[in-house]
Amino acid sequence: MTERTTLDKKSPKKSKQQEDIELIAGDNSLDFEMYRNTTVFVTGATGLIGSSIIKSLLYSNQKNSLGMHLIAAVRSTNKAERIYGKLLERSDLELYIGDVTEPMVYKGSIEYIFHTASVTASKTMVEHPVGTIETAYQGTHNVLELAREKQARGLVYVSSMEVYGRPDSEFEYVTEKDLGYIDISSVRSSYSEGKRICECLCSGYVSEYNVPVKIARLAQTFGAGILPNDNRVYVQFAKSAIYGEDIVLHTEGTSEGNYCYIRDVVKALLLLGYKGEKGEAYNIVNESTHMQIREMAKLVAEKISGGKIQVRFEIPESTQAFGYAPIVKMKLSSAKMRGLGWEPEVDLQQMYERMICDMMR
């Protein structure tokens, strides 16, 4: 039986996000026994990555009777209610209401922490660079202190491929040691430099306090379950396909993208919770998805929309207002993460198909 075509208006009964959650729970490469009878604390739990971790663990908890207790750290109760709905009625899910920039106080034990909270909108990075850096540093400091206090078994810090800046062009594949140049005079660097200092802070907590933190350097992550207010480039391309509108690029589109599907990312993060070396960074990327932005736009126009839309270029004199990241030519290596037994499964076309299927429900 073939998967329903992307732009078919008749959505299946089960969402692609739910399919992903069930596939994660049934994945034999993950040892869910490591999470049995533990408390798992997730920051940024109303974001795509944080909410996907919570929902996946809730399903696994119920399916396998793991006895887990999940804590979703959020700033907005209303947003949490929109994202989790009836799941909030479950006894194994607890909301922690607060801002990560404030000290975290929790009376019970915590065995695992996934720190996914971060500024993610490019426009915010440009308009509020101070807040972007403060959220990154102070939030990560507070999470590390919580892990230290609770003597957590595992902490995963979600970083970004943007820590690489502009690596040396001689690298065929960029590994975890190949950091490049970042222009610290650019306000957009508030995000990438914020991630770098947080990684340095993680290393400090490993060395000085033996906090078992692993660093996950994520490629651009999207897929089923994307949030309605997400307006990043891949969502804009998807909306163009859905509404039959041409894709308009405001740059030459020569920057090279590295991507990974949300299901594959969640599996990698859950694996890092209990596996990998503390203090080490791991690229999480599907190497087969590497391509230029203009190539991705062409894929959406030709493969996803069936040639019903085109790619057009309308390049203004200045793109600063858009908050775009600097042009980067970089192909990330996932060899280190694959060495732990992880393998990405979903290619770029499938990523769009599954995301759009849920967007149209």
CSV table of C-alpha atoms in Angstrom, one decimal:
chain,number,residue,atom,x,y,z
A,1,MET,CA,0.0,0.0,0.0
A,2,THR,CA,1.5,3.3,-1.0
A,3,GLU,CA,1.6,6.4,1.2
A,4,ARG,CA,-1.0,9.0,0.5
A,5,THR,CA,0.2,11.7,-1.9
A,6,THR,CA,1.4,14.9,-0.3
A,7,LEU,CA,-1.4,17.3,-1.4
A,8,ASP,CA,-4.3,14.9,-1.0
A,9,LYS,CA,-6.9,16.8,1.0
A,10,LYS,CA,-8.2,13.6,2.6
A,11,SER,CA,-6.0,13.1,5.7
A,12,PRO,CA,-5.6,9.7,7.2
A,13,LYS,CA,-7.1,8.9,10.5
A,14,LYS,CA,-3.8,8.6,12.2
A,15,SER,CA,-1.5,11.6,12.0
A,16,LYS,CA,2.1,11.2,10.8
A,17,GLN,CA,3.2,12.5,14.1
A,18,GLN,CA,1.4,9.7,15.9
A,19,GLU,CA,2.9,7.2,13.5
A,20,ASP,CA,6.4,8.6,14.3
A,21,ILE,CA,5.7,8.4,18.1
A,22,GLU,CA,4.7,4.7,17.7
A,23,LEU,CA,7.7,4.0,15.5
A,24,ILE,CA,10.0,5.5,18.1
A,25,ALA,CA,8.4,3.4,20.9
A,26,GLY,CA,9.0,0.2,18.8
A,27,ASP,CA,12.5,0.9,17.8
A,28,ASN,CA,14.8,-1.8,18.9
A,29,SER,CA,17.9,0.4,18.8
A,30,LEU,CA,16.6,2.2,21.8
A,31,ASP,CA,16.9,0.7,25.3
A,32,PHE,CA,13.8,2.1,27.0
A,33,GLU,CA,14.7,0.0,30.1
A,34,MET,CA,17.2,2.7,30.9
A,35,TYR,CA,14.3,5.0,31.6
A,36,ARG,CA,12.3,2.6,33.7
A,37,ASN,CA,11.1,4.1,37.0
A,38,THR,CA,12.9,7.4,36.3
A,39,THR,CA,11.8,11.0,36.3
A,40,VAL,CA,12.6,12.8,33.0
A,41,PHE,CA,12.7,16.7,32.9
A,42,VAL,CA,12.3,18.4,29.5
A,43,THR,CA,12.8,22.1,29.0
A,44,GLY,CA,11.3,23.9,26.0
A,45,ALA,CA,8.5,21.4,26.2
A,46,THR,CA,6.2,23.5,24.0
A,47,GLY,CA,8.7,23.5,21.1
A,48,LEU,CA,8.8,20.9,18.3
A,49,ILE,CA,11.7,19.0,19.8
A,50,GLY,CA,10.7,19.2,23.5
A,51,SER,CA,7.1,18.3,22.8
A,52,SER,CA,8.1,15.4,20.6
A,53,ILE,CA,10.3,14.0,23.3
A,54,ILE,CA,7.5,14.3,25.9
A,55,LYS,CA,4.9,12.7,23.6
A,56,SER,CA,7.2,9.9,22.5
A,57,LEU,CA,8.1,9.0,26.1
A,58,LEU,CA,4.4,9.2,27.2
A,59,TYR,CA,3.5,6.7,24.6
A,60,SER,CA,6.4,4.4,25.4
A,61,ASN,CA,5.6,4.7,29.1
A,62,GLN,CA,2.1,3.5,28.5
A,63,LYS,CA,2.9,0.8,26.0
A,64,ASN,CA,5.8,-0.7,28.0
A,65,SER,CA,4.6,0.1,31.6
A,66,LEU,CA,7.9,1.8,32.3
A,67,GLY,CA,6.8,3.7,35.4
A,68,MET,CA,8.3,7.0,34.2
A,69,HIS,CA,7.3,10.4,35.5
A,70,LEU,CA,7.6,13.2,32.9
A,71,ILE,CA,8.1,16.9,33.7
A,72,ALA,CA,7.4,19.3,30.9
A,73,ALA,CA,9.0,22.7,31.7
A,74,VAL,CA,7.0,25.4,29.9
A,75,ARG,CA,6.5,29.2,30.2
A,76,SER,CA,2.9,29.2,29.1
A,77,THR,CA,0.1,27.0,30.5
A,78,ASN,CA,-2.2,28.0,27.6
A,79,LYS,CA,0.4,27.0,25.0
A,80,ALA,CA,0.9,23.7,26.8
A,81,GLU,CA,-2.8,23.0,26.8
A,82,ARG,CA,-2.9,23.6,23.1
A,83,ILE,CA,0.0,21.3,22.4
A,84,TYR,CA,-0.8,18.4,24.8
A,85,GLY,CA,-4.6,18.6,25.2
A,86,LYS,CA,-5.9,15.6,27.0
A,87,LEU,CA,-2.4,14.3,27.7
A,88,LEU,CA,-2.3,16.8,30.5
A,89,GLU,CA,-4.9,14.6,32.3
A,90,ARG,CA,-2.4,11.8,32.7
A,91,SER,CA,-0.9,11.2,36.0
A,92,ASP,CA,2.6,10.5,34.5
A,93,LEU,CA,2.8,14.0,33.1
A,94,GLU,CA,3.5,17.1,35.2
A,95,LEU,CA,3.9,20.7,34.1
A,96,TYR,CA,6.7,22.8,35.5
A,97,ILE,CA,5.7,26.5,34.9
A,98,GLY,CA,8.6,28.9,34.8
A,99,ASP,CA,11.3,30.6,32.7
A,100,VAL,CA,14.6,28.8,32.2
A,101,THR,CA,16.4,32.1,33.0
A,102,GLU,CA,15.2,31.8,36.6
A,103,PRO,CA,16.6,29.2,39.1
A,104,MET,CA,14.8,25.9,38.9
A,105,VAL,CA,13.4,24.5,42.1
A,106,TYR,CA,12.0,20.9,42.1
A,107,LYS,CA,11.5,18.8,45.3
A,108,GLY,CA,11.6,15.4,43.7
A,109,SER,CA,14.3,13.3,42.1
A,110,ILE,CA,15.3,13.8,38.5
A,111,GLU,CA,17.3,11.2,36.6
A,112,TYR,CA,17.3,12.5,33.1
A,113,ILE,CA,17.2,16.0,31.6
A,114,PHE,CA,16.7,17.2,28.0
A,115,HIS,CA,17.5,20.9,27.6
A,116,THR,CA,15.8,21.9,24.4
A,117,ALA,CA,14.7,25.5,25.4
A,118,SER,CA,16.2,28.2,23.1
A,119,VAL,CA,15.4,31.2,21.0
A,120,THR,CA,14.8,29.8,17.5
A,121,ALA,CA,13.3,32.7,15.4
A,122,SER,CA,16.0,34.5,13.3
A,123,LYS,CA,14.1,37.7,13.6
A,124,THR,CA,14.3,37.5,17.4
A,125,MET,CA,18.0,36.9,17.3
A,126,VAL,CA,18.5,40.1,15.3
A,127,GLU,CA,16.0,42.3,17.2
A,128,HIS,CA,16.8,41.0,20.7
A,129,PRO,CA,20.4,39.7,20.6
A,130,VAL,CA,21.0,40.4,24.3
A,131,GLY,CA,17.9,38.4,25.3
A,132,THR,CA,19.0,35.6,22.9
A,133,ILE,CA,22.4,35.3,24.6
A,134,GLU,CA,21.0,35.6,28.1
A,135,THR,CA,18.3,32.9,27.5
A,136,ALA,CA,21.0,30.6,26.2
A,137,TYR,CA,23.6,31.1,28.9
A,138,GLN,CA,21.5,31.6,32.0
A,139,GLY,CA,19.0,28.9,31.0
A,140,THR,CA,21.8,26.4,30.4
A,141,HIS,CA,23.5,27.4,33.7
A,142,ASN,CA,20.3,26.8,35.6
A,143,VAL,CA,19.7,23.4,33.9
A,144,LEU,CA,23.2,22.3,34.7
A,145,GLU,CA,22.8,23.4,38.3
A,146,LEU,CA,19.6,21.4,38.5
A,147,ALA,CA,21.4,18.3,37.1
A,148,ARG,CA,24.2,18.8,39.6
A,149,GLU,CA,21.8,19.2,42.5
A,150,LYS,CA,19.8,16.1,41.5
A,151,GLN,CA,22.9,14.1,40.6
A,152,ALA,CA,21.2,13.2,37.3
A,153,ARG,CA,22.2,10.1,35.4
A,154,GLY,CA,22.1,11.9,32.1
A,155,LEU,CA,21.7,15.4,30.6
A,156,VAL,CA,21.4,16.2,26.9
A,157,TYR,CA,22.1,19.8,25.8
A,158,VAL,CA,20.5,20.5,22.5
A,159,SER,CA,23.0,22.7,20.5
A,160,SER,CA,23.1,23.6,16.9
A,161,MET,CA,25.1,23.1,13.7
A,162,GLU,CA,25.4,26.9,13.8
A,163,VAL,CA,28.3,26.6,16.3
A,164,TYR,CA,30.4,25.7,13.3
A,165,GLY,CA,30.2,29.1,11.8
A,166,ARG,CA,32.0,29.0,8.5
A,167,PRO,CA,34.4,26.0,8.6
A,168,ASP,CA,37.4,25.7,6.4
A,169,SER,CA,36.3,24.8,2.9
A,170,GLU,CA,38.9,22.0,2.7
A,171,PHE,CA,36.7,19.7,4.8
A,172,GLU,CA,34.7,17.2,2.7
A,173,TYR,CA,32.7,16.4,5.9
A,174,VAL,CA,32.6,18.6,9.0
A,175,THR,CA,33.2,16.6,12.1
A,176,GLU,CA,32.7,17.7,15.8
A,177,LYS,CA,36.3,19.1,15.9
A,178,ASP,CA,36.1,21.4,12.9
A,179,LEU,CA,34.8,24.7,14.3
A,180,GLY,CA,35.1,27.7,11.9
A,181,TYR,CA,34.8,31.4,11.9
A,182,ILE,CA,31.9,33.4,13.5
A,183,ASP,CA,31.6,37.1,13.1
A,184,ILE,CA,31.0,38.2,16.7
A,185,SER,CA,30.2,41.8,15.5
A,186,SER,CA,27.1,40.6,13.8
A,187,VAL,CA,24.0,40.6,16.1
A,188,ARG,CA,22.8,37.5,14.3
A,189,SER,CA,25.7,35.7,16.0
A,190,SER,CA,23.9,36.0,19.3
A,191,TYR,CA,22.5,32.6,18.6
A,192,SER,CA,25.6,30.8,17.3
A,193,GLU,CA,27.9,32.4,19.9
A,194,GLY,CA,25.3,31.7,22.6
A,195,LYS,CA,25.4,28.0,21.7
A,196,ARG,CA,29.2,28.0,21.8
A,197,ILE,CA,29.4,29.5,25.3
A,198,CYS,CA,26.8,27.0,26.5
A,199,GLU,CA,28.8,24.1,25.1
A,200,CYS,CA,31.8,25.5,26.9
A,201,LEU,CA,29.8,25.8,30.1
A,202,CYS,CA,28.7,22.2,29.7
A,203,SER,CA,32.3,21.1,29.4
A,204,GLY,CA,33.1,23.1,32.6
A,205,TYR,CA,30.4,21.3,34.5
A,206,VAL,CA,31.7,17.9,33.3
A,207,SER,CA,35.2,18.8,34.4
A,208,GLU,CA,34.5,20.5,37.7
A,209,TYR,CA,31.3,18.8,38.9
A,210,ASN,CA,31.2,15.6,36.9
A,211,VAL,CA,27.8,16.3,35.5
A,212,PRO,CA,27.1,13.7,32.8
A,213,VAL,CA,26.1,16.0,29.9
A,214,LYS,CA,26.2,15.1,26.2
A,215,ILE,CA,25.9,17.8,23.5
A,216,ALA,CA,23.7,17.2,20.5
A,217,ARG,CA,24.5,19.5,17.6
A,218,LEU,CA,21.3,19.4,15.5
A,219,ALA,CA,21.0,20.0,11.8
A,220,GLN,CA,17.9,21.9,10.8
A,221,THR,CA,15.1,19.7,12.2
A,222,PHE,CA,11.5,19.5,10.9
A,223,GLY,CA,8.7,17.1,10.1
A,224,ALA,CA,5.3,15.9,11.2
A,225,GLY,CA,4.1,17.9,14.2
A,226,ILE,CA,5.6,21.2,13.2
A,227,LEU,CA,4.0,24.0,15.2
A,228,PRO,CA,1.5,26.4,13.6
A,229,ASN,CA,3.5,29.5,14.4
A,230,ASP,CA,6.8,28.2,12.9
A,231,ASN,CA,7.8,30.3,10.0
A,232,ARG,CA,11.2,29.0,9.1
A,233,VAL,CA,12.2,28.5,5.5
A,234,TYR,CA,11.2,24.8,5.2
A,235,VAL,CA,7.7,25.7,6.6
A,236,GLN,CA,7.4,28.6,4.1
A,237,PHE,CA,8.3,26.2,1.2
A,238,ALA,CA,5.7,23.7,2.5
A,239,LYS,CA,3.0,26.4,2.6
A,240,SER,CA,3.9,27.4,-0.9
A,241,ALA,CA,3.3,23.8,-2.1
A,242,ILE,CA,0.0,23.6,-0.1
A,243,TYR,CA,-1.4,26.8,-1.4
A,244,GLY,CA,0.0,26.6,-5.0
A,245,GLU,CA,2.1,29.7,-4.6
A,246,ASP,CA,5.5,30.2,-6.2
A,247,ILE,CA,8.5,29.9,-3.8
A,248,VAL,CA,10.2,33.3,-3.6
A,249,LEU,CA,13.9,33.4,-2.5
A,250,HIS,CA,15.3,36.6,-1.2
A,251,THR,CA,18.9,35.4,-1.6
A,252,GLU,CA,20.8,33.4,-4.3
A,253,GLY,CA,20.0,30.3,-2.2
A,254,THR,CA,23.6,29.0,-2.4
A,255,SER,CA,23.9,28.4,1.4
A,256,GLU,CA,24.2,24.7,2.0
A,257,GLY,CA,21.6,23.1,4.3
A,258,ASN,CA,21.9,20.0,6.5
A,259,TYR,CA,18.7,18.5,7.7
A,260,CYS,CA,17.2,15.7,9.9
A,261,TYR,CA,13.7,14.5,10.4
A,262,ILE,CA,12.1,15.0,13.8
A,263,ARG,CA,11.6,11.2,14.4
A,264,ASP,CA,15.3,10.5,13.7
A,265,VAL,CA,16.3,13.5,16.0
A,266,VAL,CA,14.2,12.3,18.9
A,267,LYS,CA,15.7,8.8,18.6
A,268,ALA,CA,19.2,10.3,18.7
A,269,LEU,CA,18.4,12.4,21.8
A,270,LEU,CA,16.9,9.5,23.7
A,271,LEU,CA,20.0,7.4,22.8
A,272,LEU,CA,22.3,10.2,24.1
A,273,GLY,CA,20.4,10.3,27.3
A,274,TYR,CA,22.1,7.1,28.5
A,275,LYS,CA,24.8,6.5,25.9
A,276,GLY,CA,27.8,8.4,24.6
A,277,GLU,CA,30.7,10.1,26.4
A,278,LYS,CA,30.1,12.9,28.8
A,279,GLY,CA,31.4,16.2,27.7
A,280,GLU,CA,31.4,15.1,24.0
A,281,ALA,CA,29.5,16.7,21.1
A,282,TYR,CA,27.6,14.7,18.5
A,283,ASN,CA,26.3,15.8,15.1
A,284,ILE,CA,22.7,14.7,14.5
A,285,VAL,CA,22.1,14.9,10.7
A,286,ASN,CA,21.0,12.8,7.8
A,287,GLU,CA,23.9,13.2,5.4
A,288,SER,CA,21.8,12.4,2.4
A,289,THR,CA,19.7,15.5,2.9
A,290,HIS,CA,22.7,17.9,2.3
A,291,MET,CA,21.9,20.4,-0.5
A,292,GLN,CA,21.7,24.1,-1.3
A,293,ILE,CA,18.6,26.1,-0.3
A,294,ARG,CA,17.8,26.7,-4.0
A,295,GLU,CA,18.0,22.9,-4.6
A,296,MET,CA,15.6,22.3,-1.8
A,297,ALA,CA,13.2,24.9,-3.2
A,298,LYS,CA,13.4,23.2,-6.6
A,299,LEU,CA,12.7,19.8,-4.9
A,300,VAL,CA,9.6,21.2,-3.3
A,301,ALA,CA,8.4,22.8,-6.5
A,302,GLU,CA,9.0,19.8,-8.7
A,303,LYS,CA,8.5,16.8,-6.5
A,304,ILE,CA,6.2,17.9,-3.7
A,305,SER,CA,3.9,20.2,-5.7
A,306,GLY,CA,4.2,18.2,-8.9
A,307,GLY,CA,5.5,21.1,-10.9
A,308,LYS,CA,2.5,23.3,-10.2
A,309,ILE,CA,4.7,26.0,-8.7
A,310,GLN,CA,8.0,27.6,-9.6
A,311,VAL,CA,11.0,29.1,-7.8
A,312,ARG,CA,11.5,32.8,-8.2
A,313,PHE,CA,14.3,35.1,-7.0
A,314,GLU,CA,13.5,38.6,-5.6
A,315,ILE,CA,16.7,39.7,-4.0
A,316,PRO,CA,16.6,43.1,-2.1
A,317,GLU,CA,19.6,45.3,-1.7
A,318,SER,CA,19.8,44.3,2.0
A,319,THR,CA,18.6,41.0,3.6
A,320,GLN,CA,19.5,42.1,7.2
A,321,ALA,CA,15.8,42.6,8.1
A,322,PHE,CA,15.1,38.9,7.3
A,323,GLY,CA,17.6,37.8,9.9
A,324,TYR,CA,19.2,35.2,7.6
A,325,ALA,CA,22.2,33.2,8.8
A,326,PRO,CA,25.5,33.9,7.0
A,327,ILE,CA,26.0,31.9,3.7
A,328,VAL,CA,27.7,28.6,4.7
A,329,LYS,CA,29.1,25.8,2.6
A,330,MET,CA,29.2,22.8,5.0
A,331,LYS,CA,28.4,19.1,4.9
A,332,LEU,CA,28.1,17.7,8.4
A,333,SER,CA,29.3,14.2,9.3
A,334,SER,CA,27.1,11.9,11.4
A,335,ALA,CA,29.8,9.2,11.8
A,336,LYS,CA,30.3,9.8,15.5
A,337,MET,CA,26.6,9.5,16.3
A,338,ARG,CA,26.2,6.5,14.0
A,339,GLY,CA,29.0,4.9,16.0
A,340,LEU,CA,26.6,4.7,18.9
A,341,GLY,CA,24.2,2.6,16.8
A,342,TRP,CA,21.9,5.4,15.5
A,343,GLU,CA,20.8,5.6,11.9
A,344,PRO,CA,18.6,8.2,10.3
A,345,GLU,CA,15.8,6.8,8.1
A,346,VAL,CA,13.8,9.6,6.5
A,347,ASP,CA,15.1,11.5,3.5
A,348,LEU,CA,14.3,15.1,2.6
A,349,GLN,CA,11.3,14.4,0.2
A,350,GLN,CA,9.7,12.1,2.8
A,351,MET,CA,10.3,14.8,5.5
A,352,TYR,CA,8.2,17.3,3.4
A,353,GLU,CA,5.6,14.7,2.6
A,354,ARG,CA,5.0,13.7,6.2
A,355,MET,CA,5.1,17.3,7.5
A,356,ILE,CA,2.7,18.6,4.9
A,357,CYS,CA,0.3,15.7,5.5
A,358,ASP,CA,0.0,16.8,9.1
A,359,MET,CA,-0.1,20.5,8.2
A,360,MET,CA,-3.2,19.8,6.1
A,361,ARG,CA,-5.1,17.8,8.7
